[in-house]
């Protein structure tokens, strides 16, 4: 079976789906590994390093014509989808829920789509395959470095002959995977860190990595299914925004990571909250998206400075800004998935299994993912 890594084509994307270190694990399992010319360049893995690891470098046309399985980091664009053949399997973080047309296009072409975003993350056998977690860890770490870069003062307490600098006060809003990594990183830089989440069960996790957990008195717990948060009601949202504003004004740096599955990111930092922050404060909005983010006025990929001197970084695509580490982690995730699926030299994708049900989006010309399959019903 030929497994091929394509060069990513999303704007600014520098990650690659396999790194040389992971190639021998696949070849030892009987797979042939093809790498599109230059696929690893953006992550500092030149073609020669893949060759040395036992892979073959292929040009784009050969790769699409001969591969049984195509590995990607993000979803293929329209041009790449047109190159996929019936019977081919594509594996990546395909984000199929964003728009049903993408899954429809793959189903029409007879492509089997496997998306790591749907992995049941709490299954213990899926831990090593959890790309959402590995990439969120990279993002949470980098968010702190981005904040420190934009902040005009020190993070640590510094006692020098030229005076004493007090440590930065950092607030992390949302203490899932990225938030916990952000807390730990800000602590390692010497900041004093507070954290808040609507899921009270995250308190002990946030405290264990060094944050003081903030509890709001005006809203209750909002834990949803599967370890995620639920969407807040309008009343809860307003109460949360108002009470958070007081805490936000007492911090120098705010890092927001809040997400609710299938919903636009909740707005946690309002315009009023921004107005109450002193000049020189910094906010890194990891929820920044074209639909809006956790912070009023944040723009994905842009840095905005408010009239009162608050810098808001719309931190989209952070894992891609650490392409070597992010690719290495992603490559281990996707390799673990492939190795778990190989049976008699092919991928076993037909079983009745919780893990497969979460990740298989299209198969045999149909959309089969439970969250999307209604889009493929024949018209009455
Ligand atoms: P996420 O990206 O969906 O959300 C980030 C955080 O934002 C969450 O902690 C969420 O509670 C919080 N949030 C949402 N709305 C908010 C609001 N209005 N105000 C404040 N905070 C808000 O989360 P994630 O990082 O993907 O993690 C989701 C869950 O999955 C967590 O419980 C995590 O522990 C769990 N998880 C488990 C495993 C495992 O069992 N191996 C692996 C990965 C993740």
PDB file of N, CA and C and ligand atoms in Angstrom, residues 121-124 127 130 132-133 136 173-180 196-199 201-202 205 219 222 226-232 240 244 257-261 266-268 294, ligand 1:
ATOM      1  N   UNK A 121     -11.871  11.551  21.725  1.00  0.00           N
ATOM      2  CA  UNK A 121     -10.619  11.876  22.419  1.00  0.00           C
ATOM      3  C   UNK A 121     -10.485  11.213  23.772  1.00  0.00           C
ATOM      4  N   UNK A 122     -11.635  10.785  24.334  1.00  0.00           N
ATOM      5  CA  UNK A 122     -11.534  10.208  25.669  1.00  0.00           C
ATOM      6  C   UNK A 122     -11.230   8.700  25.626  1.00  0.00           C
ATOM      7  N   UNK A 123     -11.258   8.095  24.438  1.00  0.00           N
ATOM      8  CA  UNK A 123     -10.882   6.676  24.336  1.00  0.00           C
ATOM      9  C   UNK A 123      -9.402   6.546  24.635  1.00  0.00           C
ATOM     10  N   UNK A 124      -9.022   5.649  25.536  1.00  0.00           N
ATOM     11  CA  UNK A 124      -7.598   5.623  25.891  1.00  0.00           C
ATOM     12  C   UNK A 124      -6.743   5.173  24.708  1.00  0.00           C
ATOM     13  N   UNK A 127      -5.494   8.144  22.465  1.00  0.00           N
ATOM     14  CA  UNK A 127      -4.685   9.263  23.001  1.00  0.00           C
ATOM     15  C   UNK A 127      -3.513   9.633  22.081  1.00  0.00           C
ATOM     16  N   UNK A 130      -4.395  11.804  18.970  1.00  0.00           N
ATOM     17  CA  UNK A 130      -5.227  12.992  19.182  1.00  0.00           C
ATOM     18  C   UNK A 130      -4.541  14.266  18.673  1.00  0.00           C
ATOM     19  N   UNK A 132      -5.970  17.049  17.662  1.00  0.00           N
ATOM     20  CA  UNK A 132      -6.517  18.304  18.214  1.00  0.00           C
ATOM     21  C   UNK A 132      -5.739  18.678  19.467  1.00  0.00           C
ATOM     22  N   UNK A 133      -5.457  17.684  20.294  1.00  0.00           N
ATOM     23  CA  UNK A 133      -4.714  17.954  21.525  1.00  0.00           C
ATOM     24  C   UNK A 133      -3.275  18.362  21.228  1.00  0.00           C
ATOM     25  N   UNK A 136      -3.256  21.836  19.862  1.00  0.00           N
ATOM     26  CA  UNK A 136      -3.676  22.818  20.882  1.00  0.00           C
ATOM     27  C   UNK A 136      -2.550  23.070  21.878  1.00  0.00           C
ATOM     28  N   UNK A 173      -8.356  32.633  29.882  1.00  0.00           N
ATOM     29  CA  UNK A 173      -9.802  32.371  29.859  1.00  0.00           C
ATOM     30  C   UNK A 173     -10.052  31.137  28.995  1.00  0.00           C
ATOM     31  N   UNK A 174     -10.560  30.088  29.603  1.00  0.00           N
ATOM     32  CA  UNK A 174     -10.732  28.809  28.905  1.00  0.00           C
ATOM     33  C   UNK A 174      -9.545  27.927  29.260  1.00  0.00           C
ATOM     34  N   UNK A 175      -9.810  26.868  30.056  1.00  0.00           N
ATOM     35  CA  UNK A 175      -8.684  26.043  30.515  1.00  0.00           C
ATOM     36  C   UNK A 175      -8.829  24.613  29.997  1.00  0.00           C
ATOM     37  N   UNK A 176      -9.034  24.497  28.685  1.00  0.00           N
ATOM     38  CA  UNK A 176      -8.937  23.196  28.008  1.00  0.00           C
ATOM     39  C   UNK A 176      -7.459  22.928  27.757  1.00  0.00           C
ATOM     40  N   UNK A 177      -7.186  22.179  26.705  1.00  0.00           N
ATOM     41  CA  UNK A 177      -5.797  21.776  26.438  1.00  0.00           C
ATOM     42  C   UNK A 177      -4.902  23.003  26.201  1.00  0.00           C
ATOM     43  N   UNK A 178      -5.333  23.902  25.323  1.00  0.00           N
ATOM     44  CA  UNK A 178      -4.497  25.065  24.995  1.00  0.00           C
ATOM     45  C   UNK A 178      -4.332  25.972  26.205  1.00  0.00           C
ATOM     46  N   UNK A 179      -5.424  26.167  26.956  1.00  0.00           N
ATOM     47  CA  UNK A 179      -5.379  27.051  28.117  1.00  0.00           C
ATOM     48  C   UNK A 179      -4.419  26.533  29.182  1.00  0.00           C
ATOM     49  N   UNK A 180      -4.455  25.222  29.412  1.00  0.00           N
ATOM     50  CA  UNK A 180      -3.557  24.656  30.431  1.00  0.00           C
ATOM     51  C   UNK A 180      -2.095  24.801  30.001  1.00  0.00           C
ATOM     52  N   UNK A 196      -9.759  31.044  34.294  1.00  0.00           N
ATOM     53  CA  UNK A 196     -11.208  30.872  34.469  1.00  0.00           C
ATOM     54  C   UNK A 196     -11.743  29.985  33.356  1.00  0.00           C
ATOM     55  N   UNK A 197     -12.727  29.163  33.706  1.00  0.00           N
ATOM     56  CA  UNK A 197     -13.439  28.350  32.709  1.00  0.00           C
ATOM     57  C   UNK A 197     -14.849  28.145  33.208  1.00  0.00           C
ATOM     58  N   UNK A 198     -15.790  27.936  32.291  1.00  0.00           N
ATOM     59  CA  UNK A 198     -17.173  27.656  32.727  1.00  0.00           C
ATOM     60  C   UNK A 198     -17.341  26.248  33.242  1.00  0.00           C
ATOM     61  N   UNK A 199     -16.365  25.392  32.988  1.00  0.00           N
ATOM     62  CA  UNK A 199     -16.447  24.027  33.513  1.00  0.00           C
ATOM     63  C   UNK A 199     -15.662  23.988  34.826  1.00  0.00           C
ATOM     64  N   UNK A 201     -14.913  21.720  36.750  1.00  0.00           N
ATOM     65  CA  UNK A 201     -14.011  20.571  36.951  1.00  0.00           C
ATOM     66  C   UNK A 201     -12.593  20.873  36.467  1.00  0.00           C
ATOM     67  N   UNK A 202     -12.422  21.969  35.734  1.00  0.00           N
ATOM     68  CA  UNK A 202     -11.073  22.301  35.254  1.00  0.00           C
ATOM     69  C   UNK A 202     -10.250  23.007  36.345  1.00  0.00           C
ATOM     70  N   UNK A 205      -7.171  21.125  37.492  1.00  0.00           N
ATOM     71  CA  UNK A 205      -6.149  21.057  36.429  1.00  0.00           C
ATOM     72  C   UNK A 205      -5.410  22.390  36.318  1.00  0.00           C
ATOM     73  N   UNK A 219     -22.763  33.298  37.477  1.00  0.00           N
ATOM     74  CA  UNK A 219     -23.253  32.191  36.642  1.00  0.00           C
ATOM     75  C   UNK A 219     -22.773  30.862  37.201  1.00  0.00           C
ATOM     76  N   UNK A 222     -21.273  25.319  33.451  1.00  0.00           N
ATOM     77  CA  UNK A 222     -21.840  25.148  32.103  1.00  0.00           C
ATOM     78  C   UNK A 222     -21.100  24.042  31.363  1.00  0.00           C
ATOM     79  N   UNK A 226     -19.332  15.268  26.671  1.00  0.00           N
ATOM     80  CA  UNK A 226     -18.010  14.820  26.225  1.00  0.00           C
ATOM     81  C   UNK A 226     -16.844  15.643  26.744  1.00  0.00           C
ATOM     82  N   UNK A 227     -17.025  16.323  27.886  1.00  0.00           N
ATOM     83  CA  UNK A 227     -15.916  17.105  28.436  1.00  0.00           C
ATOM     84  C   UNK A 227     -15.841  18.508  27.865  1.00  0.00           C
ATOM     85  N   UNK A 228     -16.786  18.877  27.004  1.00  0.00           N
ATOM     86  CA  UNK A 228     -16.791  20.225  26.422  1.00  0.00           C
ATOM     87  C   UNK A 228     -17.755  21.125  27.191  1.00  0.00           C
ATOM     88  N   UNK A 229     -17.680  22.433  26.892  1.00  0.00           N
ATOM     89  CA  UNK A 229     -18.621  23.374  27.503  1.00  0.00           C
ATOM     90  C   UNK A 229     -19.900  23.402  26.668  1.00  0.00           C
ATOM     91  N   UNK A 230     -21.010  23.764  27.308  1.00  0.00           N
ATOM     92  CA  UNK A 230     -22.231  24.022  26.541  1.00  0.00           C
ATOM     93  C   UNK A 230     -22.299  25.507  26.225  1.00  0.00           C
ATOM     94  N   UNK A 231     -23.161  25.858  25.265  1.00  0.00           N
ATOM     95  CA  UNK A 231     -23.344  27.269  24.955  1.00  0.00           C
ATOM     96  C   UNK A 231     -24.114  27.920  26.110  1.00  0.00           C
ATOM     97  N   UNK A 232     -23.761  29.156  26.466  1.00  0.00           N
ATOM     98  CA  UNK A 232     -24.457  29.849  27.548  1.00  0.00           C
ATOM     99  C   UNK A 232     -25.750  30.455  27.037  1.00  0.00           C
ATOM    100  N   UNK A 240     -21.765  36.768  32.653  1.00  0.00           N
ATOM    101  CA  UNK A 240     -20.360  36.372  32.586  1.00  0.00           C
ATOM    102  C   UNK A 240     -19.489  37.521  32.082  1.00  0.00           C
ATOM    103  N   UNK A 244     -16.667  39.168  34.389  1.00  0.00           N
ATOM    104  CA  UNK A 244     -15.282  38.974  33.917  1.00  0.00           C
ATOM    105  C   UNK A 244     -14.578  40.306  33.698  1.00  0.00           C
ATOM    106  N   UNK A 257      -9.051  31.294  25.084  1.00  0.00           N
ATOM    107  CA  UNK A 257      -9.018  30.030  24.318  1.00  0.00           C
ATOM    108  C   UNK A 257     -10.397  29.391  24.229  1.00  0.00           C
ATOM    109  N   UNK A 258     -11.453  30.123  24.610  1.00  0.00           N
ATOM    110  CA  UNK A 258     -12.761  29.473  24.805  1.00  0.00           C
ATOM    111  C   UNK A 258     -13.407  29.045  23.480  1.00  0.00           C
ATOM    112  N   UNK A 259     -13.885  27.810  23.470  1.00  0.00           N
ATOM    113  CA  UNK A 259     -14.579  27.263  22.304  1.00  0.00           C
ATOM    114  C   UNK A 259     -15.757  26.438  22.784  1.00  0.00           C
ATOM    115  N   UNK A 260     -16.814  26.398  21.988  1.00  0.00           N
ATOM    116  CA  UNK A 260     -17.946  25.503  22.222  1.00  0.00           C
ATOM    117  C   UNK A 260     -18.141  24.745  20.915  1.00  0.00           C
ATOM    118  N   UNK A 261     -18.095  23.397  20.935  1.00  0.00           N
ATOM    119  CA  UNK A 261     -18.159  22.656  19.677  1.00  0.00           C
ATOM    120  C   UNK A 261     -19.366  23.046  18.818  1.00  0.00           C
ATOM    121  N   UNK A 266     -17.463  31.949  22.051  1.00  0.00           N
ATOM    122  CA  UNK A 266     -18.184  32.899  22.911  1.00  0.00           C
ATOM    123  C   UNK A 266     -17.397  34.196  23.101  1.00  0.00           C
ATOM    124  N   UNK A 267     -18.132  35.304  23.146  1.00  0.00           N
ATOM    125  CA  UNK A 267     -17.493  36.605  23.374  1.00  0.00           C
ATOM    126  C   UNK A 267     -17.289  36.777  24.876  1.00  0.00           C
ATOM    127  N   UNK A 268     -16.031  36.848  25.292  1.00  0.00           N
ATOM    128  CA  UNK A 268     -15.716  36.961  26.725  1.00  0.00           C
ATOM    129  C   UNK A 268     -15.229  38.350  27.094  1.00  0.00           C
ATOM    130  N   UNK A 294     -13.248  35.522  20.807  1.00  0.00           N
ATOM    131  CA  UNK A 294     -13.540  35.704  22.232  1.00  0.00           C
ATOM    132  C   UNK A 294     -13.438  37.176  22.645  1.00  0.00           C
TER     133      UNK A 294
HETATM  134  P1  LIG B   1     -12.192  23.482  23.567  1.00  0.00           P
HETATM  135  O1  LIG B   1     -11.130  23.904  22.612  1.00  0.00           O
HETATM  136  O2  LIG B   1     -13.486  22.969  23.039  1.00  0.00           O
HETATM  137  O3  LIG B   1     -12.527  24.714  24.545  1.00  0.00           O
HETATM  138  C1  LIG B   1     -11.515  25.345  25.290  1.00  0.00           C
HETATM  139  C2  LIG B   1     -12.069  25.671  26.660  1.00  0.00           C
HETATM  140  O4  LIG B   1     -12.995  26.767  26.558  1.00  0.00           O
HETATM  141  C3  LIG B   1     -12.820  24.540  27.342  1.00  0.00           C
HETATM  142  O5  LIG B   1     -12.169  24.219  28.556  1.00  0.00           O
HETATM  143  C4  LIG B   1     -14.216  25.115  27.571  1.00  0.00           C
HETATM  144  O6  LIG B   1     -14.804  24.674  28.786  1.00  0.00           O
HETATM  145  C5  LIG B   1     -13.928  26.594  27.604  1.00  0.00           C
HETATM  146  N1  LIG B   1     -15.102  27.459  27.392  1.00  0.00           N
HETATM  147  C6  LIG B   1     -16.089  27.343  26.481  1.00  0.00           C
HETATM  148  N2  LIG B   1     -16.987  28.339  26.608  1.00  0.00           N
HETATM  149  C7  LIG B   1     -16.533  29.133  27.602  1.00  0.00           C
HETATM  150  C8  LIG B   1     -17.020  30.321  28.196  1.00  0.00           C
HETATM  151  N3  LIG B   1     -18.153  30.901  27.794  1.00  0.00           N
HETATM  152  N4  LIG B   1     -16.301  30.851  29.203  1.00  0.00           N
HETATM  153  C9  LIG B   1     -15.152  30.284  29.629  1.00  0.00           C
HETATM  154  N5  LIG B   1     -14.649  29.162  29.107  1.00  0.00           N
HETATM  155  C10 LIG B   1     -15.339  28.574  28.109  1.00  0.00           C
HETATM  156  O7  LIG B   1     -11.619  22.420  24.608  1.00  0.00           O
HETATM  157  P2  LIG B   1     -10.454  21.363  24.442  1.00  0.00           P
HETATM  158  O8  LIG B   1      -9.174  21.980  24.837  1.00  0.00           O
HETATM  159  O9  LIG B   1     -10.535  20.742  23.097  1.00  0.00           O
HETATM  160  O10 LIG B   1     -10.827  20.315  25.554  1.00  0.00           O
HETATM  161  C11 LIG B   1     -12.160  19.867  25.662  1.00  0.00           C
HETATM  162  C12 LIG B   1     -12.252  18.764  26.670  1.00  0.00           C
HETATM  163  O11 LIG B   1     -11.725  17.570  26.155  1.00  0.00           O
HETATM  164  C13 LIG B   1     -11.553  19.015  27.976  1.00  0.00           C
HETATM  165  O12 LIG B   1     -12.387  18.504  28.986  1.00  0.00           O
HETATM  166  C14 LIG B   1     -10.332  18.175  27.893  1.00  0.00           C
HETATM  167  O13 LIG B   1      -9.844  17.795  29.155  1.00  0.00           O
HETATM  168  C15 LIG B   1     -10.924  17.007  27.149  1.00  0.00           C
HETATM  169  N6  LIG B   1      -9.887  16.213  26.540  1.00  0.00           N
HETATM  170  C16 LIG B   1      -9.763  14.958  27.018  1.00  0.00           C
HETATM  171  C17 LIG B   1      -8.782  14.163  26.493  1.00  0.00           C
HETATM  172  C18 LIG B   1      -8.628  12.802  27.035  1.00  0.00           C
HETATM  173  O14 LIG B   1      -9.467  12.333  27.745  1.00  0.00           O
HETATM  174  N7  LIG B   1      -7.564  12.171  26.705  1.00  0.00           N
HETATM  175  C19 LIG B   1      -7.964  14.616  25.481  1.00  0.00           C
HETATM  176  C20 LIG B   1      -8.152  15.891  24.998  1.00  0.00           C
HETATM  177  C21 LIG B   1      -9.131  16.689  25.543  1.00  0.00           C
END
